[in-house]
Short mmCIF file of N, CA and C and ligand atoms in Angstrom, two decimals:
data_model
loop_
_atom_site.label_atom_id
_atom_site.label_comp_id
_atom_site.label_asym_id
_atom_site.label_seq_id
_atom_site.Cartn_x
_atom_site.Cartn_y
_atom_site.Cartn_z
N MET A 586 -6.36 12.14 -22.24
CA MET A 586 -6.38 12.40 -20.73
C MET A 586 -6.94 11.30 -19.91
N ALA A 587 -6.23 11.00 -18.89
CA ALA A 587 -6.79 9.82 -18.01
C ALA A 587 -8.01 10.28 -17.11
N GLN A 588 -8.98 9.49 -17.16
CA GLN A 588 -10.33 9.80 -16.60
C GLN A 588 -10.24 9.05 -15.09
N ASP A 589 -9.61 8.02 -15.16
CA ASP A 589 -9.54 7.25 -13.85
C ASP A 589 -8.20 6.76 -13.60
N VAL A 590 -7.57 7.25 -12.43
CA VAL A 590 -6.23 6.94 -12.22
C VAL A 590 -6.27 5.85 -11.13
N LEU A 591 -5.79 4.62 -11.32
CA LEU A 591 -5.78 3.60 -10.26
C LEU A 591 -4.44 3.71 -9.48
N CYS A 592 -4.58 3.41 -8.36
CA CYS A 592 -3.21 3.78 -7.48
C CYS A 592 -3.47 2.74 -6.34
N GLU A 593 -2.39 2.04 -5.93
CA GLU A 593 -2.36 1.09 -4.77
C GLU A 593 -1.71 1.67 -3.54
N VAL A 594 -1.50 3.10 -3.58
CA VAL A 594 -0.76 3.63 -2.41
C VAL A 594 -1.81 4.09 -1.45
N PHE A 595 -2.20 3.21 -0.49
CA PHE A 595 -3.37 3.41 0.20
C PHE A 595 -3.00 4.58 1.46
N ASN A 596 -1.86 4.93 1.76
CA ASN A 596 -1.54 5.84 2.64
C ASN A 596 -1.36 7.25 2.12
N CYS A 597 -1.76 7.45 0.85
CA CYS A 597 -1.72 8.79 0.33
C CYS A 597 -3.11 9.45 0.59
N VAL A 598 -3.10 10.66 0.94
CA VAL A 598 -4.32 11.54 1.18
C VAL A 598 -5.23 11.61 0.00
N HIS A 599 -4.74 11.29 -1.15
CA HIS A 599 -5.50 11.40 -2.34
C HIS A 599 -6.38 10.06 -2.70
N ASN A 600 -5.97 8.92 -2.09
CA ASN A 600 -6.38 7.61 -2.32
C ASN A 600 -7.77 7.67 -1.86
N ILE A 601 -8.79 7.16 -2.59
CA ILE A 601 -10.14 7.13 -2.28
C ILE A 601 -10.64 5.96 -1.39
N ASN A 602 -10.78 6.14 -0.24
CA ASN A 602 -11.29 4.88 0.52
C ASN A 602 -10.71 3.67 0.29
N ASN A 603 -9.45 3.56 0.06
CA ASN A 603 -8.69 2.31 -0.12
C ASN A 603 -9.33 1.62 -1.24
N GLU A 604 -9.74 2.25 -2.33
CA GLU A 604 -10.35 1.51 -3.52
C GLU A 604 -9.57 1.37 -4.53
N LYS A 605 -8.19 1.75 -4.39
CA LYS A 605 -7.20 1.68 -5.52
C LYS A 605 -7.53 2.81 -6.55
N LYS A 606 -8.06 4.05 -6.11
CA LYS A 606 -8.41 4.97 -7.09
C LYS A 606 -7.87 6.35 -6.48
N CYS A 607 -7.30 7.11 -7.44
CA CYS A 607 -6.94 8.43 -7.09
C CYS A 607 -7.83 9.51 -7.09
N GLY A 608 -8.14 10.38 -6.25
CA GLY A 608 -9.12 11.41 -6.30
C GLY A 608 -8.53 12.77 -6.51
N ALA A 609 -7.33 12.94 -6.78
CA ALA A 609 -6.72 14.21 -7.01
C ALA A 609 -7.21 14.77 -8.38
N SER A 610 -7.33 16.07 -8.54
CA SER A 610 -7.79 16.61 -9.66
C SER A 610 -6.77 16.56 -10.87
N GLN A 611 -5.55 16.50 -10.39
CA GLN A 611 -4.50 16.11 -11.42
C GLN A 611 -3.29 15.49 -10.69
N ILE A 612 -2.41 14.78 -11.38
CA ILE A 612 -1.33 14.27 -10.84
C ILE A 612 -0.11 14.63 -11.73
N PHE A 613 0.99 14.54 -10.98
CA PHE A 613 2.42 14.85 -11.62
C PHE A 613 3.18 13.53 -11.71
N VAL A 614 3.38 12.96 -12.67
CA VAL A 614 4.29 11.82 -12.70
C VAL A 614 5.61 12.08 -13.10
N VAL A 615 6.56 11.78 -12.42
CA VAL A 615 8.01 12.24 -12.82
C VAL A 615 8.84 10.95 -13.16
N SER A 616 9.91 11.29 -13.87
CA SER A 616 10.94 10.05 -14.11
C SER A 616 12.06 10.34 -13.25
N ASN A 617 12.62 8.97 -12.96
CA ASN A 617 13.94 9.06 -11.98
C ASN A 617 15.03 9.06 -12.93
N ARG A 618 14.88 9.27 -14.28
CA ARG A 618 16.00 9.32 -15.07
C ARG A 618 15.88 10.54 -16.02
N GLY A 619 15.64 11.72 -15.42
CA GLY A 619 15.50 12.79 -16.12
C GLY A 619 14.25 12.98 -16.77
N SER A 620 14.34 13.25 -18.01
CA SER A 620 13.12 13.43 -18.83
C SER A 620 12.66 12.12 -19.60
N GLN A 621 13.48 11.11 -19.40
CA GLN A 621 13.10 9.95 -20.10
C GLN A 621 13.19 8.67 -18.89
N ALA A 622 12.45 7.78 -19.35
CA ALA A 622 12.25 6.54 -18.51
C ALA A 622 12.21 5.28 -19.52
N GLU A 623 12.96 4.17 -18.98
CA GLU A 623 12.87 2.83 -19.87
C GLU A 623 11.65 1.92 -19.38
N ASN A 624 11.29 2.07 -18.01
CA ASN A 624 10.28 1.23 -17.83
C ASN A 624 9.47 1.88 -16.65
N SER A 625 8.40 1.24 -16.15
CA SER A 625 7.52 1.89 -15.13
C SER A 625 8.12 2.07 -13.80
N GLN A 626 9.08 1.24 -13.41
CA GLN A 626 9.81 1.22 -12.23
C GLN A 626 10.60 2.57 -12.13
N GLU A 627 10.88 3.11 -13.32
CA GLU A 627 11.47 4.43 -13.26
C GLU A 627 10.73 5.71 -13.13
N THR A 628 9.42 5.51 -12.94
CA THR A 628 8.43 6.50 -12.89
C THR A 628 7.87 6.66 -11.36
N ASP A 629 7.51 7.84 -10.77
CA ASP A 629 6.97 7.92 -9.61
C ASP A 629 5.85 9.12 -9.61
N CYS A 630 4.80 9.07 -8.74
CA CYS A 630 3.87 10.08 -8.62
C CYS A 630 4.44 11.18 -7.53
N LYS A 631 4.69 12.33 -7.99
CA LYS A 631 5.10 13.44 -7.25
C LYS A 631 3.94 13.98 -6.36
N THR A 632 2.79 13.72 -6.87
CA THR A 632 1.65 14.36 -6.17
C THR A 632 1.26 13.68 -4.76
N PHE A 633 1.90 12.44 -4.59
CA PHE A 633 1.79 11.74 -3.22
C PHE A 633 1.89 12.65 -2.06
N GLU A 634 0.97 12.45 -1.21
CA GLU A 634 1.21 13.21 0.07
C GLU A 634 0.74 12.26 1.13
N PRO A 635 1.49 11.76 2.06
CA PRO A 635 1.28 10.84 3.07
C PRO A 635 0.10 11.20 4.20
N GLU A 636 -0.41 10.42 4.57
CA GLU A 636 -1.78 10.67 5.57
C GLU A 636 -1.07 10.89 6.90
N GLY A 637 -1.61 11.71 7.74
CA GLY A 637 -1.22 12.01 9.04
C GLY A 637 -0.03 13.05 9.36
N LEU A 638 0.14 13.70 8.23
CA LEU A 638 1.14 14.84 8.60
C LEU A 638 0.61 16.20 8.71
S1 SF4 B 2048 -1.63 11.33 -5.86
FE1 SF4 B 2048 -0.40 9.64 -6.67
S2 SF4 B 2048 0.24 8.30 -4.95
FE2 SF4 B 2048 -1.62 9.59 -4.30
S3 SF4 B 2048 -3.52 8.45 -4.85
FE3 SF4 B 2048 -3.05 9.70 -6.58
S4 SF4 B 2048 -1.78 8.50 -7.98
FE4 SF4 B 2048 -1.73 7.63 -5.87
#
């Protein structure tokens, strides 16, 4: 289990004070290619929520 999730998406409500750390209790990472991916570019964080909405 990941203890610290590093993330550079500063405009996500879960990002901690722009420290490149995720504060969400859990995250959901999805593949853009169904249930499999060949590289990191084909994955995304579905827990992302933009600030200001
Ligand atoms: S929820 Fe996803 S996008 Fe948002 S800070 Fe955490 S890892 Fe980054």
